[in-house]
mmCIF file of C-alpha atoms in Angstrom:
data_model
loop_
_atom_site.group_PDB
_atom_site.id
_atom_site.type_symbol
_atom_site.label_atom_id
_atom_site.label_comp_id
_atom_site.label_asym_id
_atom_site.label_seq_id
_atom_site.Cartn_x
_atom_site.Cartn_y
_atom_site.Cartn_z
ATOM 1 C CA MET A 1 9.976 2.209 25.716
ATOM 2 C CA THR A 2 7.854 0.167 24.017
ATOM 3 C CA VAL A 3 7.077 1.251 20.201
ATOM 4 C CA VAL A 4 3.964 -0.629 18.087
ATOM 5 C CA GLY A 5 4.583 -0.071 14.290
ATOM 6 C CA PHE A 6 1.768 -0.347 11.785
ATOM 7 C CA ILE A 7 2.296 -0.556 8.019
ATOM 8 C CA THR A 8 -0.688 1.596 6.411
ATOM 9 C CA GLU A 9 -2.424 3.536 3.695
ATOM 10 C CA TYR A 10 -5.114 5.544 5.613
ATOM 11 C CA ASN A 11 -7.268 6.677 3.107
ATOM 12 C CA PRO A 12 -8.965 7.833 4.667
ATOM 13 C CA PHE A 13 -8.445 7.405 8.358
ATOM 14 C CA HIS A 14 -11.344 5.639 9.848
ATOM 15 C CA TYR A 15 -13.227 3.553 12.870
ATOM 16 C CA GLY A 16 -11.679 0.569 11.882
ATOM 17 C CA HIS A 17 -8.230 1.899 11.958
ATOM 18 C CA LYS A 18 -8.923 3.856 15.605
ATOM 19 C CA TYR A 19 -10.027 0.495 16.801
ATOM 20 C CA HIS A 20 -7.046 -0.969 15.519
ATOM 21 C CA LEU A 21 -4.875 1.387 17.225
ATOM 22 C CA GLU A 22 -6.360 1.430 20.547
ATOM 23 C CA GLN A 23 -6.134 -2.662 19.991
ATOM 24 C CA SER A 24 -2.760 -2.435 19.112
ATOM 25 C CA ILE A 25 -1.605 -0.275 21.689
ATOM 26 C CA LYS A 26 -3.720 -1.695 23.959
ATOM 27 C CA LYS A 27 -2.196 -5.557 23.310
ATOM 28 C CA THR A 28 1.054 -4.016 23.583
ATOM 29 C CA ASP A 29 1.145 -2.349 26.253
ATOM 30 C CA ALA A 30 3.488 0.438 23.496
ATOM 31 C CA ASP A 31 4.038 4.485 24.897
ATOM 32 C CA TYR A 32 4.671 5.385 21.495
ATOM 33 C CA SER A 33 3.050 3.995 17.950
ATOM 34 C CA ILE A 34 4.512 5.060 14.519
ATOM 35 C CA ALA A 35 2.937 4.608 11.100
ATOM 36 C CA ILE A 36 4.761 3.558 7.659
ATOM 37 C CA MET A 37 1.969 5.224 5.080
ATOM 38 C CA SER A 38 2.168 4.775 1.319
ATOM 39 C CA GLY A 39 1.958 8.000 -0.310
ATOM 40 C CA SER A 40 0.573 9.194 -3.316
ATOM 41 C CA PHE A 41 -0.020 5.923 -4.841
ATOM 42 C CA LEU A 42 -1.561 3.224 -3.492
ATOM 43 C CA GLN A 43 -1.079 -0.890 -3.192
ATOM 44 C CA ARG A 44 -4.585 -1.894 -4.901
ATOM 45 C CA GLY A 45 -2.946 0.377 -7.962
ATOM 46 C CA GLU A 46 -4.780 3.731 -7.055
ATOM 47 C CA PRO A 47 -3.637 7.449 -6.357
ATOM 48 C CA SER A 48 -4.489 8.238 -2.788
ATOM 49 C CA PHE A 49 -7.588 9.536 -2.650
ATOM 50 C CA ILE A 50 -6.447 12.673 -0.782
ATOM 51 C CA ASP A 51 -2.919 13.907 -0.684
ATOM 52 C CA LYS A 52 0.182 12.416 1.722
ATOM 53 C CA TRP A 53 0.216 15.511 3.899
ATOM 54 C CA THR A 54 -3.603 15.477 4.988
ATOM 55 C CA LYS A 55 -3.401 12.232 4.753
ATOM 56 C CA ALA A 56 -0.394 11.882 7.955
ATOM 57 C CA LYS A 57 -2.441 15.098 9.682
ATOM 58 C CA MET A 58 -5.288 12.754 9.588
ATOM 59 C CA ALA A 59 -2.751 10.090 11.372
ATOM 60 C CA ILE A 60 -1.441 12.411 14.104
ATOM 61 C CA ASP A 61 -4.978 13.376 15.184
ATOM 62 C CA ASN A 62 -6.043 10.721 15.251
ATOM 63 C CA GLY A 63 -3.487 9.138 17.901
ATOM 64 C CA ILE A 64 -0.498 7.559 15.798
ATOM 65 C CA ASP A 65 2.401 9.937 17.378
ATOM 66 C CA LEU A 66 5.390 9.482 14.292
ATOM 67 C CA VAL A 67 4.340 8.781 10.469
ATOM 68 C CA LEU A 68 6.727 8.394 7.602
ATOM 69 C CA GLU A 69 6.416 7.870 4.530
ATOM 70 C CA LEU A 70 6.486 4.145 2.523
ATOM 71 C CA PRO A 71 8.271 5.086 -0.886
ATOM 72 C CA PHE A 72 6.483 4.949 -3.968
ATOM 73 C CA ILE A 73 8.462 2.404 -5.464
ATOM 74 C CA PHE A 74 7.314 -0.046 -2.803
ATOM 75 C CA SER A 75 3.637 1.784 -2.179
ATOM 76 C CA SER A 76 2.268 0.827 -5.751
ATOM 77 C CA GLN A 77 3.080 -3.194 -5.415
ATOM 78 C CA SER A 78 1.895 -6.434 -5.160
ATOM 79 C CA ALA A 79 1.535 -7.479 -1.178
ATOM 80 C CA GLU A 80 4.782 -9.031 -0.917
ATOM 81 C CA LEU A 81 6.594 -6.392 -2.289
ATOM 82 C CA PHE A 82 4.669 -3.857 -0.501
ATOM 83 C CA ALA A 83 5.175 -5.847 3.086
ATOM 84 C CA TYR A 84 9.127 -6.342 2.410
ATOM 85 C CA GLY A 85 9.404 -2.152 1.659
ATOM 86 C CA GLY A 86 7.665 -1.318 4.983
ATOM 87 C CA VAL A 87 8.593 -3.856 6.873
ATOM 88 C CA LYS A 88 12.340 -3.547 5.939
ATOM 89 C CA LEU A 89 12.314 0.525 6.643
ATOM 90 C CA MET A 90 10.517 -0.042 10.051
ATOM 91 C CA ASP A 91 13.681 -2.420 10.992
ATOM 92 C CA SER A 92 15.879 0.127 9.810
ATOM 93 C CA LEU A 93 14.373 2.422 12.843
ATOM 94 C CA ASN A 94 16.189 0.327 14.846
ATOM 95 C CA ILE A 95 13.107 1.586 17.677
ATOM 96 C CA VAL A 96 10.080 -0.575 17.213
ATOM 97 C CA ASP A 97 9.500 -3.330 19.114
ATOM 98 C CA TYR A 98 6.217 -4.785 17.287
ATOM 99 C CA LEU A 99 4.361 -4.902 13.984
ATOM 100 C CA ALA A 100 1.016 -5.018 14.823
ATOM 101 C CA PHE A 101 -1.533 -5.573 11.993
ATOM 102 C CA GLY A 102 -5.497 -6.079 10.946
ATOM 103 C CA SER A 103 -6.506 -9.578 10.065
ATOM 104 C CA GLU A 104 -10.028 -11.235 9.283
ATOM 105 C CA LEU A 105 -8.389 -14.332 11.218
ATOM 106 C CA GLY A 106 -6.872 -12.387 14.332
ATOM 107 C CA ASP A 107 -5.199 -15.446 14.993
ATOM 108 C CA LEU A 108 -1.303 -15.961 14.588
ATOM 109 C CA GLU A 109 -1.482 -19.084 14.426
ATOM 110 C CA PRO A 110 -2.273 -20.213 11.083
ATOM 111 C CA LEU A 111 -0.842 -17.092 9.571
ATOM 112 C CA ALA A 112 2.383 -18.478 10.630
ATOM 113 C CA GLN A 113 1.408 -21.949 9.427
ATOM 114 C CA ILE A 114 0.746 -20.271 6.273
ATOM 115 C CA THR A 115 4.058 -18.377 6.403
ATOM 116 C CA SER A 116 6.138 -21.410 6.529
ATOM 117 C CA VAL A 117 5.132 -23.201 3.749
ATOM 118 C CA LEU A 118 5.019 -19.833 1.475
ATOM 119 C CA SER A 119 9.256 -19.529 2.829
ATOM 120 C CA ASP A 120 9.695 -22.799 2.358
ATOM 121 C CA GLU A 121 8.243 -24.152 -0.770
ATOM 122 C CA PRO A 122 7.707 -27.823 -0.038
ATOM 123 C CA GLU A 123 8.433 -29.537 -3.226
ATOM 124 C CA TYR A 124 4.366 -31.016 -3.621
ATOM 125 C CA TYR A 125 3.236 -27.249 -2.661
ATOM 126 C CA LYS A 126 5.294 -26.291 -5.619
ATOM 127 C CA GLU A 127 4.035 -28.944 -7.896
ATOM 128 C CA LYS A 128 0.481 -27.868 -7.124
ATOM 129 C CA LEU A 129 1.429 -24.452 -7.624
ATOM 130 C CA LYS A 130 2.427 -24.744 -10.558
ATOM 131 C CA TYR A 131 -0.599 -27.126 -12.004
ATOM 132 C CA TYR A 132 -3.144 -24.638 -10.954
ATOM 133 C CA LEU A 133 -1.277 -21.715 -12.826
ATOM 134 C CA SER A 134 -0.798 -23.842 -16.012
ATOM 135 C CA ARG A 135 -5.180 -23.702 -15.752
ATOM 136 C CA GLY A 136 -4.755 -20.238 -16.294
ATOM 137 C CA LEU A 137 -5.304 -19.289 -12.721
ATOM 138 C CA SER A 138 -3.757 -16.033 -10.754
ATOM 139 C CA TYR A 139 -1.355 -16.459 -8.956
ATOM 140 C CA SER A 140 -3.451 -16.134 -5.779
ATOM 141 C CA ILE A 141 -5.907 -18.296 -6.394
ATOM 142 C CA SER A 142 -3.230 -20.697 -7.307
ATOM 143 C CA ARG A 143 -1.506 -20.365 -4.690
ATOM 144 C CA SER A 144 -4.454 -20.575 -1.872
ATOM 145 C CA ASN A 145 -5.487 -23.632 -3.733
ATOM 146 C CA ALA A 146 -2.115 -25.231 -3.936
ATOM 147 C CA LEU A 147 -1.958 -24.719 0.269
ATOM 148 C CA GLU A 148 -5.003 -26.268 1.241
ATOM 149 C CA GLU A 149 -3.530 -29.399 -0.698
ATOM 150 C CA TYR A 150 -0.068 -29.528 0.977
ATOM 151 C CA ILE A 151 -1.827 -28.444 4.746
ATOM 152 C CA ASN A 152 -4.727 -31.249 4.188
ATOM 153 C CA ILE A 153 -1.813 -33.844 3.723
ATOM 154 C CA THR A 154 1.047 -32.808 6.161
ATOM 155 C CA SER A 155 -1.467 -31.996 8.435
ATOM 156 C CA PRO A 156 -4.957 -33.646 8.240
ATOM 157 C CA ASP A 157 -6.289 -32.902 11.346
ATOM 158 C CA ASN A 158 -6.262 -29.253 11.398
ATOM 159 C CA TYR A 159 -9.766 -27.059 11.751
ATOM 160 C CA HIS A 160 -8.767 -24.206 9.813
ATOM 161 C CA ASN A 161 -10.075 -23.475 6.642
ATOM 162 C CA TYR A 162 -6.175 -22.602 4.765
ATOM 163 C CA LYS A 163 -8.125 -21.736 1.262
ATOM 164 C CA GLU A 164 -10.190 -18.863 2.850
ATOM 165 C CA ILE A 165 -7.769 -17.707 5.571
ATOM 166 C CA ILE A 166 -5.436 -17.263 2.339
ATOM 167 C CA ARG A 167 -7.962 -15.090 0.115
ATOM 168 C CA LYS A 168 -9.038 -12.278 2.841
ATOM 169 C CA SER A 169 -7.077 -8.862 2.047
ATOM 170 C CA ASN A 170 -5.271 -8.683 5.469
ATOM 171 C CA ASN A 171 -5.062 -11.818 5.824
ATOM 172 C CA ILE A 172 -2.774 -12.328 2.669
ATOM 173 C CA LEU A 173 -0.659 -8.664 3.798
ATOM 174 C CA GLY A 174 -0.378 -10.497 7.242
ATOM 175 C CA ILE A 175 1.097 -13.201 5.797
ATOM 176 C CA GLU A 176 3.633 -11.255 3.682
ATOM 177 C CA TYR A 177 4.451 -9.223 6.971
ATOM 178 C CA LEU A 178 5.459 -12.373 9.055
ATOM 179 C CA LYS A 179 7.503 -13.294 5.571
ATOM 180 C CA ALA A 180 9.229 -10.207 5.507
ATOM 181 C CA LEU A 181 10.272 -10.620 9.481
ATOM 182 C CA ASN A 182 11.482 -13.724 8.976
ATOM 183 C CA LYS A 183 13.234 -12.929 5.594
ATOM 184 C CA ILE A 184 15.531 -9.964 7.159
ATOM 185 C CA ASN A 185 15.548 -11.902 10.096
ATOM 186 C CA SER A 186 13.934 -8.898 12.056
ATOM 187 C CA LYS A 187 13.577 -8.968 16.174
ATOM 188 C CA ILE A 188 9.884 -7.249 15.821
ATOM 189 C CA VAL A 189 7.141 -9.325 17.173
ATOM 190 C CA PRO A 190 4.169 -9.665 14.829
ATOM 191 C CA ILE A 191 1.003 -8.942 16.376
ATOM 192 C CA ALA A 192 -2.429 -10.171 14.747
ATOM 193 C CA ILE A 193 -5.722 -7.927 15.267
ATOM 194 C CA LYS A 194 -8.766 -8.918 14.639
ATOM 195 C CA ARG A 195 -10.039 -6.794 12.193
ATOM 196 C CA SER A 196 -13.972 -5.653 13.287
ATOM 197 C CA GLY A 197 -16.615 -4.462 10.351
ATOM 198 C CA SER A 198 -16.444 -4.084 7.220
ATOM 199 C CA ASN A 199 -13.950 -6.008 4.753
ATOM 200 C CA TYR A 200 -11.186 -4.301 3.718
ATOM 201 C CA ASN A 201 -12.649 -3.526 0.111
ATOM 202 C CA ASP A 202 -16.190 -3.847 1.050
ATOM 203 C CA LEU A 203 -19.035 -1.038 -1.072
ATOM 204 C CA HIS A 204 -21.567 -2.063 1.639
ATOM 205 C CA LEU A 205 -22.150 0.678 5.084
ATOM 206 C CA SER A 206 -24.332 -1.896 7.504
ATOM 207 C CA ASP A 207 -21.925 -4.377 9.362
ATOM 208 C CA GLY A 208 -19.972 -2.344 11.765
ATOM 209 C CA PHE A 209 -16.851 -0.097 11.011
ATOM 210 C CA ALA A 210 -17.788 1.130 6.965
ATOM 211 C CA SER A 211 -14.411 0.610 4.723
ATOM 212 C CA ALA A 212 -12.455 2.967 3.297
ATOM 213 C CA THR A 213 -13.361 1.689 -0.096
ATOM 214 C CA ALA A 214 -16.748 2.119 1.210
ATOM 215 C CA ILE A 215 -16.562 5.936 2.437
ATOM 216 C CA ARG A 216 -14.668 6.604 -0.822
ATOM 217 C CA ASN A 217 -16.993 5.675 -3.384
ATOM 218 C CA LEU A 218 -19.993 7.263 -0.807
ATOM 219 C CA VAL A 219 -18.287 10.743 -1.136
ATOM 220 C CA LYS A 220 -17.661 9.884 -4.887
ATOM 221 C CA ASN A 221 -21.970 9.645 -5.403
ATOM 222 C CA SER A 222 -22.783 11.308 -3.307
ATOM 223 C CA THR A 223 -21.346 14.253 -0.865
ATOM 224 C CA LEU A 224 -18.847 14.937 1.777
ATOM 225 C CA SER A 225 -21.349 15.496 4.219
ATOM 226 C CA SER A 226 -22.844 12.039 3.781
ATOM 227 C CA ILE A 227 -19.874 10.200 5.527
ATOM 228 C CA LYS A 228 -19.605 12.366 7.862
ATOM 229 C CA ASN A 229 -20.609 9.966 11.200
ATOM 230 C CA LEU A 230 -19.143 7.082 9.656
ATOM 231 C CA VAL A 231 -15.492 9.000 10.134
ATOM 232 C CA PRO A 232 -13.955 10.032 13.176
ATOM 233 C CA ILE A 233 -15.036 13.833 13.182
ATOM 234 C CA GLU A 234 -11.055 14.368 13.144
ATOM 235 C CA THR A 235 -10.711 12.647 9.867
ATOM 236 C CA TYR A 236 -13.781 14.807 8.582
ATOM 237 C CA PHE A 237 -11.905 18.304 9.686
ATOM 238 C CA CYS A 238 -9.498 16.984 7.397
ATOM 239 C CA LEU A 239 -11.540 15.868 4.314
ATOM 240 C CA GLN A 240 -13.470 18.901 4.692
ATOM 241 C CA GLU A 241 -9.902 21.782 4.885
ATOM 242 C CA TYR A 242 -8.743 19.335 2.267
ATOM 243 C CA ILE A 243 -11.539 19.679 -0.336
ATOM 244 C CA GLU A 244 -11.962 23.596 0.697
ATOM 245 C CA LYS A 245 -8.292 23.521 -0.615
ATOM 246 C CA TYR A 246 -7.653 21.678 -3.890
ATOM 247 C CA ASN A 247 -12.032 21.167 -4.571
ATOM 248 C CA HIS A 248 -11.265 17.529 -5.755
ATOM 249 C CA PHE A 249 -10.962 14.033 -4.159
ATOM 250 C CA ASN A 250 -8.548 11.667 -6.048
ATOM 251 C CA TYR A 251 -9.527 8.441 -8.377
ATOM 252 C CA LEU A 252 -7.885 6.433 -11.016
ATOM 253 C CA GLU A 253 -10.256 7.837 -13.427
ATOM 254 C CA ASN A 254 -8.785 11.159 -13.030
ATOM 255 C CA TYR A 255 -6.058 10.094 -15.289
ATOM 256 C CA ASP A 256 -8.164 8.606 -17.944
ATOM 257 C CA GLN A 257 -6.616 10.901 -20.744
ATOM 258 C CA ILE A 258 -3.089 10.874 -19.887
ATOM 259 C CA PHE A 259 -3.536 6.986 -19.847
ATOM 260 C CA LEU A 260 -5.283 7.414 -23.043
ATOM 261 C CA TYR A 261 -2.091 8.906 -24.480
ATOM 262 C CA LEU A 262 0.477 7.180 -22.886
ATOM 263 C CA ILE A 263 -1.182 3.869 -24.360
ATOM 264 C CA ARG A 264 -1.783 5.327 -27.776
ATOM 265 C CA THR A 265 1.631 6.800 -28.397
ATOM 266 C CA LEU A 266 4.352 4.354 -26.063
ATOM 267 C CA ASP A 267 6.449 1.710 -27.763
ATOM 268 C CA LYS A 268 5.567 -1.665 -26.884
ATOM 269 C CA SER A 269 8.598 -2.120 -25.243
ATOM 270 C CA LYS A 270 8.017 0.494 -22.232
ATOM 271 C CA VAL A 271 4.979 -1.863 -21.351
ATOM 272 C CA GLN A 272 6.655 -5.172 -21.865
ATOM 273 C CA ASN A 273 9.460 -3.960 -19.241
ATOM 274 C CA LEU A 274 6.935 -3.136 -16.732
ATOM 275 C CA LEU A 275 7.546 -5.045 -13.667
ATOM 276 C CA ASP A 276 4.718 -8.325 -12.972
ATOM 277 C CA ILE A 277 3.993 -7.784 -16.897
ATOM 278 C CA GLU A 278 3.623 -11.746 -18.381
ATOM 279 C CA PRO A 279 4.752 -11.750 -22.165
ATOM 280 C CA GLY A 280 0.975 -11.229 -24.077
ATOM 281 C CA LEU A 281 -0.355 -9.148 -21.741
ATOM 282 C CA GLU A 282 0.910 -6.241 -23.107
ATOM 283 C CA ASN A 283 -0.896 -6.768 -26.194
ATOM 284 C CA ARG A 284 -4.042 -6.674 -24.586
ATOM 285 C CA MET A 285 -2.987 -3.696 -22.620
ATOM 286 C CA ILE A 286 -2.017 -1.819 -25.673
ATOM 287 C CA GLU A 287 -5.740 -3.241 -27.459
ATOM 288 C CA GLN A 288 -8.400 -2.430 -24.547
ATOM 289 C CA GLY A 289 -6.289 0.896 -25.005
ATOM 290 C CA TYR A 290 -7.043 1.661 -28.343
ATOM 291 C CA LYS A 291 -10.901 0.174 -28.608
ATOM 292 C CA ASN A 292 -12.185 2.007 -25.102
ATOM 293 C CA ASN A 293 -12.096 5.772 -23.794
ATOM 294 C CA ASN A 294 -11.438 5.790 -20.609
ATOM 295 C CA ILE A 295 -9.500 3.540 -17.584
ATOM 296 C CA LYS A 296 -12.412 1.482 -16.364
ATOM 297 C CA GLU A 297 -13.208 0.190 -19.505
ATOM 298 C CA ILE A 298 -10.421 -0.568 -20.660
ATOM 299 C CA ILE A 299 -9.003 -2.432 -16.756
ATOM 300 C CA ASP A 300 -12.747 -4.024 -17.405
ATOM 301 C CA ASN A 301 -11.726 -5.662 -20.587
ATOM 302 C CA ILE A 302 -7.893 -6.605 -19.616
ATOM 303 C CA VAL A 303 -9.412 -8.296 -15.976
ATOM 304 C CA THR A 304 -9.264 -12.191 -16.118
ATOM 305 C CA LYS A 305 -9.134 -15.142 -13.609
ATOM 306 C CA ARG A 306 -5.567 -15.107 -14.170
ATOM 307 C CA TYR A 307 -4.926 -11.053 -14.260
ATOM 308 C CA PRO A 308 -7.107 -9.688 -11.179
ATOM 309 C CA ARG A 309 -7.984 -5.915 -11.233
ATOM 310 C CA THR A 310 -5.799 -4.878 -8.361
ATOM 311 C CA ARG A 311 -2.505 -6.677 -10.377
ATOM 312 C CA ILE A 312 -3.705 -4.340 -13.422
ATOM 313 C CA GLN A 313 -4.062 -1.257 -12.086
ATOM 314 C CA ARG A 314 -0.495 -1.621 -10.871
ATOM 315 C CA LEU A 315 0.614 -1.922 -14.517
ATOM 316 C CA PHE A 316 -1.386 1.174 -14.766
ATOM 317 C CA VAL A 317 0.275 3.147 -11.934
ATOM 318 C CA HIS A 318 4.040 1.887 -12.721
ATOM 319 C CA LEU A 319 3.631 2.783 -16.954
ATOM 320 C CA LEU A 320 2.011 6.399 -15.447
ATOM 321 C CA ASN A 321 5.010 7.001 -13.094
ATOM 322 C CA GLN A 322 7.778 5.446 -15.075
ATOM 323 C CA LEU A 323 8.775 2.523 -13.343
ATOM 324 C CA ASP A 324 9.918 -0.289 -15.028
ATOM 325 C CA GLY A 325 11.004 -3.875 -14.007
ATOM 326 C CA ASN A 326 14.820 -2.980 -14.060
ATOM 327 C CA THR A 327 14.629 0.435 -12.738
ATOM 328 C CA PHE A 328 12.474 -1.195 -9.302
ATOM 329 C CA LYS A 329 15.110 -4.509 -9.583
ATOM 330 C CA ASP A 330 18.102 -1.848 -9.448
ATOM 331 C CA LEU A 331 16.459 0.531 -6.627
ATOM 332 C CA TYR A 332 15.188 -2.398 -4.734
ATOM 333 C CA ASP A 333 18.610 -3.251 -3.679
ATOM 334 C CA LEU A 334 19.386 0.023 -2.464
ATOM 335 C CA TYR A 335 16.812 0.205 0.020
ATOM 336 C CA PRO A 336 16.006 1.482 2.968
ATOM 337 C CA SER A 337 18.412 4.448 1.723
ATOM 338 C CA TYR A 338 16.140 7.191 4.146
ATOM 339 C CA ILE A 339 13.260 8.326 6.348
ATOM 340 C CA ARG A 340 10.932 10.727 5.363
ATOM 341 C CA VAL A 341 8.481 11.836 7.838
ATOM 342 C CA LEU A 342 5.251 12.974 6.575
ATOM 343 C CA GLY A 343 3.752 14.455 10.768
ATOM 344 C CA ALA A 344 4.184 14.336 14.422
ATOM 345 C CA ASN A 345 3.254 15.507 17.544
ATOM 346 C CA LYS A 346 5.080 15.937 20.468
ATOM 347 C CA LYS A 347 6.216 12.258 21.015
ATOM 348 C CA GLY A 348 6.799 11.590 17.422
ATOM 349 C CA LEU A 349 9.396 14.401 17.702
ATOM 350 C CA PHE A 350 11.245 12.606 20.784
ATOM 351 C CA LEU A 351 10.755 8.679 18.704
ATOM 352 C CA LEU A 352 12.669 10.543 16.179
ATOM 353 C CA SER A 353 15.412 11.768 18.020
ATOM 354 C CA GLU A 354 14.999 7.827 19.143
ATOM 355 C CA ILE A 355 15.878 7.092 15.422
ATOM 356 C CA LYS A 356 18.587 9.592 14.728
ATOM 357 C CA LYS A 357 20.390 7.785 17.580
ATOM 358 C CA ASN A 358 19.718 4.658 16.620
ATOM 359 C CA SER A 359 19.338 4.156 12.607
ATOM 360 C CA SER A 360 21.923 4.946 10.264
ATOM 361 C CA LEU A 361 19.938 6.393 7.444
ATOM 362 C CA PRO A 362 19.096 9.814 6.851
ATOM 363 C CA ILE A 363 16.039 11.655 8.384
ATOM 364 C CA ILE A 364 14.332 13.721 5.704
ATOM 365 C CA THR A 365 11.954 16.249 6.887
ATOM 366 C CA LYS A 366 12.331 19.161 5.072
ATOM 367 C CA PHE A 367 12.494 17.955 1.340
ATOM 368 C CA ALA A 368 15.054 20.466 -0.084
ATOM 369 C CA ASP A 369 17.711 19.106 2.570
ATOM 370 C CA TYR A 370 18.215 15.602 0.839
ATOM 371 C CA LYS A 371 20.800 17.355 -1.320
ATOM 372 C CA HIS A 372 23.039 17.932 1.631
ATOM 373 C CA PHE A 373 23.200 14.093 2.024
ATOM 374 C CA ASN A 374 24.940 13.993 -1.200
ATOM 375 C CA ASN A 375 23.581 9.836 -1.486
ATOM 376 C CA GLU A 376 23.029 8.988 -4.720
ATOM 377 C CA SER A 377 20.998 6.016 -3.659
ATOM 378 C CA LEU A 378 18.782 8.656 -2.196
ATOM 379 C CA GLU A 379 17.969 10.279 -4.795
ATOM 380 C CA LYS A 380 16.985 7.806 -7.203
ATOM 381 C CA ILE A 381 14.688 6.345 -4.333
ATOM 382 C CA LEU A 382 13.161 9.536 -3.484
ATOM 383 C CA MET A 383 12.595 11.466 -6.953
ATOM 384 C CA PHE A 384 10.085 8.889 -7.401
ATOM 385 C CA ASP A 385 8.355 10.182 -4.804
ATOM 386 C CA LYS A 386 8.329 13.698 -5.711
ATOM 387 C CA LYS A 387 7.451 11.909 -9.048
ATOM 388 C CA ALA A 388 4.564 10.110 -7.829
ATOM 389 C CA THR A 389 3.528 13.298 -5.929
ATOM 390 C CA ASP A 390 3.433 15.713 -9.313
ATOM 391 C CA ILE A 391 1.546 13.385 -11.371
ATOM 392 C CA PHE A 392 -1.297 12.968 -8.082
ATOM 393 C CA PHE A 393 -1.784 16.786 -8.289
ATOM 394 C CA ILE A 394 -2.339 16.863 -11.660
ATOM 395 C CA GLY A 395 -5.092 14.087 -11.415
ATOM 396 C CA LEU A 396 -6.875 17.044 -9.277
ATOM 397 C CA ASN A 397 -7.380 19.287 -12.453
ATOM 398 C CA SER A 398 -6.563 22.356 -10.722
ATOM 399 C CA SER A 399 -7.291 25.828 -12.414
ATOM 400 C CA ARG A 400 -3.757 26.560 -10.701
ATOM 401 C CA PRO A 401 -0.259 24.485 -11.049
ATOM 402 C CA LEU A 402 0.081 22.604 -8.307
ATOM 403 C CA SER A 403 3.611 21.365 -9.096
ATOM 404 C CA ASN A 404 7.017 21.212 -7.142
ATOM 405 C CA MET A 405 4.702 20.592 -3.402
ATOM 406 C CA ASP A 406 7.203 18.057 -1.967
ATOM 407 C CA TYR A 407 9.323 21.331 -1.500
ATOM 408 C CA TYR A 408 6.570 23.645 -0.552
ATOM 409 C CA ASN A 409 4.869 21.282 2.330
ATOM 410 C CA SER A 410 6.704 20.327 5.522
ATOM 411 C CA PRO A 411 5.489 17.676 7.714
ATOM 412 C CA TYR A 412 2.654 18.225 10.241
ATOM 413 C CA ILE A 413 3.678 18.761 13.689
ATOM 414 C CA LYS A 414 0.682 18.878 16.604
#
């Protein structure tokens, strides 16, 4: 039995994801597939376009065998923490042979070389990183500059553009997956699949497969039917079912009034205690919250070379979900505490039986059953998933109450 795993968002599942799945199975000769998938909020600091059960159905209908939820405390984090959360959970299943990830490069060797430098952090690299940070550059740009200088000195005959490699979204995630695998000494084998089509956040629709960002923006500015030819038919049907049921897709600006309320009423210390905030940044957030009336304008006026948009968005998502730095650090040490099932086909149900034999973690299929485990660590992390789900549905501005949806929705079984 060979199992290939993915750490995903599927927001929504598109042809690029389909290609990645097919190529990964072909390259690994896998019999089964598992996706560790973000739920209600995502790595870039945004709400999911659609609810997590619809995303799970979409994934299963497109060929994934088993979908498990990546807990909220890791789904809306930096690439490093997002990757660690996914890898750590995947490793705890004790049945996954390969982790397949998309990469603009598609070549494991230079990504592994970069991973080695970032894991060991040689003194010259650290000095250069500190230098570029002192010049007001963002961490990601400072890191890529320092890395390029270090590799050019230690390996002058290399022919890769390392600065370019480490500035591509999927390469960055791939490097973080490799770091996480090394950190926990996992036996899972990484596989890099060259990304085909548009880049991760590309708004254009002309180059091969459309990105999820382009698809979401087209729906937002046009109609659902405008993307019918840009996504697999299974995805389109799932999106149709979703919009008929809930009437609204979800975007960060759906929370404008809530963000204004939070910024204008919370004690400054609540903002200062957010994970990944720097001294003084809380003042910019609060100041712009008083000067502007929507989250887009607020974020536009906070973003600088040092503070990229995704980092700012994540801070606001953490504020929205009441996840502060100290709480995250406490929960980090308790993770993983459970396996949450969102969807499965017949092969996926077999995988669940194998996980039950090989993993010590409790498996949650029916949400209410978490009480039976009498596990405080599990409850602390799981309640953030529930809170994130409740907040997700607030963004849909429904005329009917959409609360406690974790209790009312069951995993999609095909």
